[in-house]
């Protein structure tokens, strides 16, 4: 029953979506796909346990090519580290304007935890894990392997998509914590080693402002991003058409959709978690 | 032009071989580009088509991505600056964050994610159908005919897109800043005081460098793809990851070079 819903999702020809009706159909197809994938996750955890475990290993470490970053853990570490170096340097510059450079630790505790680390982890997941999913599923669709699964009476959507989702859920927590650690480390190196600030003062403000609830909420953000990324990328891969080139193009489209989705989700979650005027309780302001 | 990756010899050797090949590929592309321009045989039509295509696929998502980022910057940094008693500096912070970091990086994500995967998929499928070999047999250089126009198109589109993204980002931040009760005059005053033409220039240079990196990596991975649909899928995946990591690293290097090359004016 999970064959490609005929013309509705022929991604290659956007012209067919001209009408409002077609748009609605496309929306419905996407929504159904996402809902079914999410609902099947608990069942998948029971029935396809070994499959999920293999996916977890593949997401976290496995990759044939070291040049692509030595597994997702390496990619997340590298991207978080480099991005948070910028927080240290630019934040130092910004605080220097108002003569508050000793408070640089604040930048790390706030910006890294609340915004940057989850965003970077989301983008890294999309690039590494997400496009990988699109490529795998797309290649299976192109070579009729998904149809073969269906004809063997394996429901392909839970087997292929929900297992990947469960695996992403499981592996995102340690992966994200590594990324968060990398960003704290990078900002500290940038401020203390590069700019020559006092390490003790930095640590004081960092620890003063780093609240456990913020870390928990930022982890929640990362988990939501992992879900968004998996769903979007699996959708584009599952319904890929047009030969090898179509698989490649589907990966690009999926990346575009998931990056935009991540930034929008990030904005919504930030406003939801910290409100329109985020405060710094530890500083005693407000 | 033989661009075959050597047989696998373990991850470290592979990575080194790929890095070396990529450097060779970049040098070849640069030489072919210079020769094509000097010899007046640059593939203009291909270049224009690629420009149009890249602009069409990346402009709207870039804007869609910039608006929430602008809102976040305004909400977070603006209100935090207010709590430290520095409301007036919100504009300066935007100058640093949006012009200095966010805008070039948004463009980089778009050009390496969306444009790069399209370039990789396009060239990779030509490679798999052996069209590139056919071109070489006919004496046409694939680098000159296919890669150079794409790199040029990526640079043109990214540099222009960067301007759009900066405008949208600053606009969104200003809008939310005013919405939250900030003063637009103070915002614009500090923005114009700290966002000097040098900063703008560096942002554009960054965008251009990111575009070159992304286009080169994607074209390289595309032209070395093999193994049918799944091979091409893997190539696109690796191209995107490599381009993202390279772009992030390049961003740090360029940001560090900025004060050295263009000493900031005024009191920082």
PDB file of N, CA and C in Angstrom, chain A residues 34-42 44-45 52-53 55-57 59-60 125 129 133 161-177 219-231 234:
ATOM      1  N   UNK A  34       4.630  11.291   7.011  1.00  0.00           N
ATOM      2  CA  UNK A  34       5.266  11.612   8.290  1.00  0.00           C
ATOM      3  C   UNK A  34       4.534  10.941   9.447  1.00  0.00           C
ATOM      4  N   UNK A  35       3.190  11.048   9.418  1.00  0.00           N
ATOM      5  CA  UNK A  35       2.421  10.489  10.533  1.00  0.00           C
ATOM      6  C   UNK A  35       2.626   8.978  10.612  1.00  0.00           C
ATOM      7  N   UNK A  36       2.558   8.321   9.448  1.00  0.00           N
ATOM      8  CA  UNK A  36       2.705   6.864   9.469  1.00  0.00           C
ATOM      9  C   UNK A  36       4.092   6.456   9.941  1.00  0.00           C
ATOM     10  N   UNK A  37       5.104   7.228   9.502  1.00  0.00           N
ATOM     11  CA  UNK A  37       6.471   6.894   9.915  1.00  0.00           C
ATOM     12  C   UNK A  37       6.617   7.019  11.425  1.00  0.00           C
ATOM     13  N   UNK A  38       6.057   8.101  11.991  1.00  0.00           N
ATOM     14  CA  UNK A  38       6.219   8.317  13.433  1.00  0.00           C
ATOM     15  C   UNK A  38       5.452   7.264  14.218  1.00  0.00           C
ATOM     16  N   UNK A  39       4.219   6.981  13.760  1.00  0.00           N
ATOM     17  CA  UNK A  39       3.389   6.047  14.514  1.00  0.00           C
ATOM     18  C   UNK A  39       3.987   4.645  14.533  1.00  0.00           C
ATOM     19  N   UNK A  40       4.748   4.308  13.493  1.00  0.00           N
ATOM     20  CA  UNK A  40       5.277   2.944  13.426  1.00  0.00           C
ATOM     21  C   UNK A  40       6.523   2.766  14.285  1.00  0.00           C
ATOM     22  N   UNK A  41       7.053   3.864  14.842  1.00  0.00           N
ATOM     23  CA  UNK A  41       8.329   3.749  15.561  1.00  0.00           C
ATOM     24  C   UNK A  41       8.282   2.753  16.722  1.00  0.00           C
ATOM     25  N   UNK A  42       7.267   2.819  17.615  1.00  0.00           N
ATOM     26  CA  UNK A  42       7.268   1.857  18.735  1.00  0.00           C
ATOM     27  C   UNK A  42       7.265   0.405  18.267  1.00  0.00           C
ATOM     28  N   UNK A  44       8.388  -0.741  15.487  1.00  0.00           N
ATOM     29  CA  UNK A  44       9.678  -1.053  14.883  1.00  0.00           C
ATOM     30  C   UNK A  44      10.710  -1.395  15.947  1.00  0.00           C
ATOM     31  N   UNK A  45      10.623  -0.670  17.086  1.00  0.00           N
ATOM     32  CA  UNK A  45      11.595  -0.912  18.158  1.00  0.00           C
ATOM     33  C   UNK A  45      11.469  -2.324  18.693  1.00  0.00           C
ATOM     34  N   UNK A  52      17.475  -1.692  13.696  1.00  0.00           N
ATOM     35  CA  UNK A  52      17.673  -0.378  14.308  1.00  0.00           C
ATOM     36  C   UNK A  52      19.098  -0.257  14.830  1.00  0.00           C
ATOM     37  N   UNK A  53      19.571  -1.312  15.495  1.00  0.00           N
ATOM     38  CA  UNK A  53      20.922  -1.258  16.056  1.00  0.00           C
ATOM     39  C   UNK A  53      21.960  -1.032  14.959  1.00  0.00           C
ATOM     40  N   UNK A  55      21.468   0.486  12.150  1.00  0.00           N
ATOM     41  CA  UNK A  55      21.372   1.876  11.703  1.00  0.00           C
ATOM     42  C   UNK A  55      22.065   2.820  12.668  1.00  0.00           C
ATOM     43  N   UNK A  56      21.914   2.535  13.985  1.00  0.00           N
ATOM     44  CA  UNK A  56      22.563   3.397  14.983  1.00  0.00           C
ATOM     45  C   UNK A  56      24.059   3.399  14.757  1.00  0.00           C
ATOM     46  N   UNK A  57      24.616   2.204  14.573  1.00  0.00           N
ATOM     47  CA  UNK A  57      26.059   2.126  14.361  1.00  0.00           C
ATOM     48  C   UNK A  57      26.451   2.879  13.103  1.00  0.00           C
ATOM     49  N   UNK A  59      24.892   5.398  11.673  1.00  0.00           N
ATOM     50  CA  UNK A  59      24.754   6.844  11.830  1.00  0.00           C
ATOM     51  C   UNK A  59      25.934   7.401  12.620  1.00  0.00           C
ATOM     52  N   UNK A  60      26.293   6.731  13.713  1.00  0.00           N
ATOM     53  CA  UNK A  60      27.258   7.335  14.624  1.00  0.00           C
ATOM     54  C   UNK A  60      28.677   7.286  14.080  1.00  0.00           C
ATOM     55  N   UNK A 125      23.687  17.060  10.953  1.00  0.00           N
ATOM     56  CA  UNK A 125      22.889  15.842  10.788  1.00  0.00           C
ATOM     57  C   UNK A 125      22.253  15.795   9.410  1.00  0.00           C
ATOM     58  N   UNK A 129      23.850  12.655   7.865  1.00  0.00           N
ATOM     59  CA  UNK A 129      22.906  11.543   8.013  1.00  0.00           C
ATOM     60  C   UNK A 129      21.761  11.670   7.017  1.00  0.00           C
ATOM     61  N   UNK A 133      20.531   9.185   4.078  1.00  0.00           N
ATOM     62  CA  UNK A 133      19.227   8.504   4.016  1.00  0.00           C
ATOM     63  C   UNK A 133      18.593   8.678   2.642  1.00  0.00           C
ATOM     64  N   UNK A 161      11.835   3.527   6.882  1.00  0.00           N
ATOM     65  CA  UNK A 161      11.837   4.890   7.407  1.00  0.00           C
ATOM     66  C   UNK A 161      11.789   4.895   8.933  1.00  0.00           C
ATOM     67  N   UNK A 162      10.866   4.149   9.512  1.00  0.00           N
ATOM     68  CA  UNK A 162      10.718   4.218  10.964  1.00  0.00           C
ATOM     69  C   UNK A 162      11.940   3.664  11.685  1.00  0.00           C
ATOM     70  N   UNK A 163      12.587   2.637  11.106  1.00  0.00           N
ATOM     71  CA  UNK A 163      13.815   2.147  11.756  1.00  0.00           C
ATOM     72  C   UNK A 163      14.872   3.235  11.755  1.00  0.00           C
ATOM     73  N   UNK A 164      14.968   3.954  10.633  1.00  0.00           N
ATOM     74  CA  UNK A 164      15.960   5.030  10.571  1.00  0.00           C
ATOM     75  C   UNK A 164      15.632   6.129  11.578  1.00  0.00           C
ATOM     76  N   UNK A 165      14.330   6.395  11.739  1.00  0.00           N
ATOM     77  CA  UNK A 165      13.944   7.421  12.701  1.00  0.00           C
ATOM     78  C   UNK A 165      14.294   7.014  14.117  1.00  0.00           C
ATOM     79  N   UNK A 166      13.970   5.776  14.450  1.00  0.00           N
ATOM     80  CA  UNK A 166      14.288   5.301  15.799  1.00  0.00           C
ATOM     81  C   UNK A 166      15.795   5.390  16.029  1.00  0.00           C
ATOM     82  N   UNK A 167      16.565   4.982  15.018  1.00  0.00           N
ATOM     83  CA  UNK A 167      18.015   5.031  15.157  1.00  0.00           C
ATOM     84  C   UNK A 167      18.501   6.461  15.333  1.00  0.00           C
ATOM     85  N   UNK A 168      17.890   7.390  14.595  1.00  0.00           N
ATOM     86  CA  UNK A 168      18.306   8.787  14.719  1.00  0.00           C
ATOM     87  C   UNK A 168      18.004   9.307  16.119  1.00  0.00           C
ATOM     88  N   UNK A 169      16.819   8.940  16.640  1.00  0.00           N
ATOM     89  CA  UNK A 169      16.463   9.339  18.007  1.00  0.00           C
ATOM     90  C   UNK A 169      17.508   8.861  18.993  1.00  0.00           C
ATOM     91  N   UNK A 170      17.878   7.576  18.847  1.00  0.00           N
ATOM     92  CA  UNK A 170      18.791   6.987  19.821  1.00  0.00           C
ATOM     93  C   UNK A 170      20.168   7.617  19.715  1.00  0.00           C
ATOM     94  N   UNK A 171      20.632   7.821  18.476  1.00  0.00           N
ATOM     95  CA  UNK A 171      22.023   8.252  18.371  1.00  0.00           C
ATOM     96  C   UNK A 171      22.196   9.754  18.492  1.00  0.00           C
ATOM     97  N   UNK A 172      21.102  10.513  18.396  1.00  0.00           N
ATOM     98  CA  UNK A 172      21.310  11.963  18.415  1.00  0.00           C
ATOM     99  C   UNK A 172      21.765  12.446  19.788  1.00  0.00           C
ATOM    100  N   UNK A 173      21.361  11.753  20.854  1.00  0.00           N
ATOM    101  CA  UNK A 173      21.685  12.272  22.190  1.00  0.00           C
ATOM    102  C   UNK A 173      23.199  12.289  22.431  1.00  0.00           C
ATOM    103  N   UNK A 174      23.890  11.146  22.314  1.00  0.00           N
ATOM    104  CA  UNK A 174      25.339  11.209  22.495  1.00  0.00           C
ATOM    105  C   UNK A 174      26.027  12.096  21.455  1.00  0.00           C
ATOM    106  N   UNK A 175      25.561  12.017  20.205  1.00  0.00           N
ATOM    107  CA  UNK A 175      26.191  12.842  19.168  1.00  0.00           C
ATOM    108  C   UNK A 175      26.081  14.304  19.522  1.00  0.00           C
ATOM    109  N   UNK A 176      24.885  14.712  19.957  1.00  0.00           N
ATOM    110  CA  UNK A 176      24.690  16.116  20.248  1.00  0.00           C
ATOM    111  C   UNK A 176      25.527  16.553  21.444  1.00  0.00           C
ATOM    112  N   UNK A 177      25.627  15.682  22.451  1.00  0.00           N
ATOM    113  CA  UNK A 177      26.412  16.073  23.620  1.00  0.00           C
ATOM    114  C   UNK A 177      27.885  16.263  23.239  1.00  0.00           C
ATOM    115  N   UNK A 219      19.089  20.111  24.364  1.00  0.00           N
ATOM    116  CA  UNK A 219      19.074  18.715  23.916  1.00  0.00           C
ATOM    117  C   UNK A 219      17.728  18.379  23.272  1.00  0.00           C
ATOM    118  N   UNK A 220      16.647  18.916  23.879  1.00  0.00           N
ATOM    119  CA  UNK A 220      15.324  18.686  23.293  1.00  0.00           C
ATOM    120  C   UNK A 220      15.271  19.237  21.883  1.00  0.00           C
ATOM    121  N   UNK A 221      15.853  20.428  21.689  1.00  0.00           N
ATOM    122  CA  UNK A 221      15.920  21.015  20.353  1.00  0.00           C
ATOM    123  C   UNK A 221      16.605  20.059  19.382  1.00  0.00           C
ATOM    124  N   UNK A 222      17.750  19.543  19.808  1.00  0.00           N
ATOM    125  CA  UNK A 222      18.515  18.672  18.912  1.00  0.00           C
ATOM    126  C   UNK A 222      17.705  17.438  18.541  1.00  0.00           C
ATOM    127  N   UNK A 223      16.955  16.888  19.506  1.00  0.00           N
ATOM    128  CA  UNK A 223      16.160  15.696  19.209  1.00  0.00           C
ATOM    129  C   UNK A 223      15.066  16.031  18.188  1.00  0.00           C
ATOM    130  N   UNK A 224      14.416  17.197  18.386  1.00  0.00           N
ATOM    131  CA  UNK A 224      13.387  17.603  17.422  1.00  0.00           C
ATOM    132  C   UNK A 224      13.997  17.770  16.032  1.00  0.00           C
ATOM    133  N   UNK A 225      15.187  18.393  15.977  1.00  0.00           N
ATOM    134  CA  UNK A 225      15.831  18.571  14.677  1.00  0.00           C
ATOM    135  C   UNK A 225      16.120  17.218  14.037  1.00  0.00           C
ATOM    136  N   UNK A 226      16.554  16.264  14.844  1.00  0.00           N
ATOM    137  CA  UNK A 226      16.856  14.942  14.294  1.00  0.00           C
ATOM    138  C   UNK A 226      15.599  14.345  13.670  1.00  0.00           C
ATOM    139  N   UNK A 227      14.463  14.544  14.336  1.00  0.00           N
ATOM    140  CA  UNK A 227      13.214  14.010  13.800  1.00  0.00           C
ATOM    141  C   UNK A 227      12.857  14.688  12.484  1.00  0.00           C
ATOM    142  N   UNK A 228      12.942  16.021  12.483  1.00  0.00           N
ATOM    143  CA  UNK A 228      12.603  16.765  11.262  1.00  0.00           C
ATOM    144  C   UNK A 228      13.503  16.311  10.115  1.00  0.00           C
ATOM    145  N   UNK A 229      14.808  16.235  10.391  1.00  0.00           N
ATOM    146  CA  UNK A 229      15.763  15.877   9.347  1.00  0.00           C
ATOM    147  C   UNK A 229      15.457  14.489   8.790  1.00  0.00           C
ATOM    148  N   UNK A 230      15.245  13.523   9.684  1.00  0.00           N
ATOM    149  CA  UNK A 230      14.994  12.165   9.211  1.00  0.00           C
ATOM    150  C   UNK A 230      13.744  12.107   8.347  1.00  0.00           C
ATOM    151  N   UNK A 231      12.671  12.741   8.827  1.00  0.00           N
ATOM    152  CA  UNK A 231      11.414  12.661   8.080  1.00  0.00           C
ATOM    153  C   UNK A 231      11.563  13.295   6.706  1.00  0.00           C
ATOM    154  N   UNK A 234      14.015  11.239   4.440  1.00  0.00           N
ATOM    155  CA  UNK A 234      13.475   9.941   4.040  1.00  0.00           C
ATOM    156  C   UNK A 234      12.360  10.123   3.036  1.00  0.00           C
TER     157      UNK A 234
END
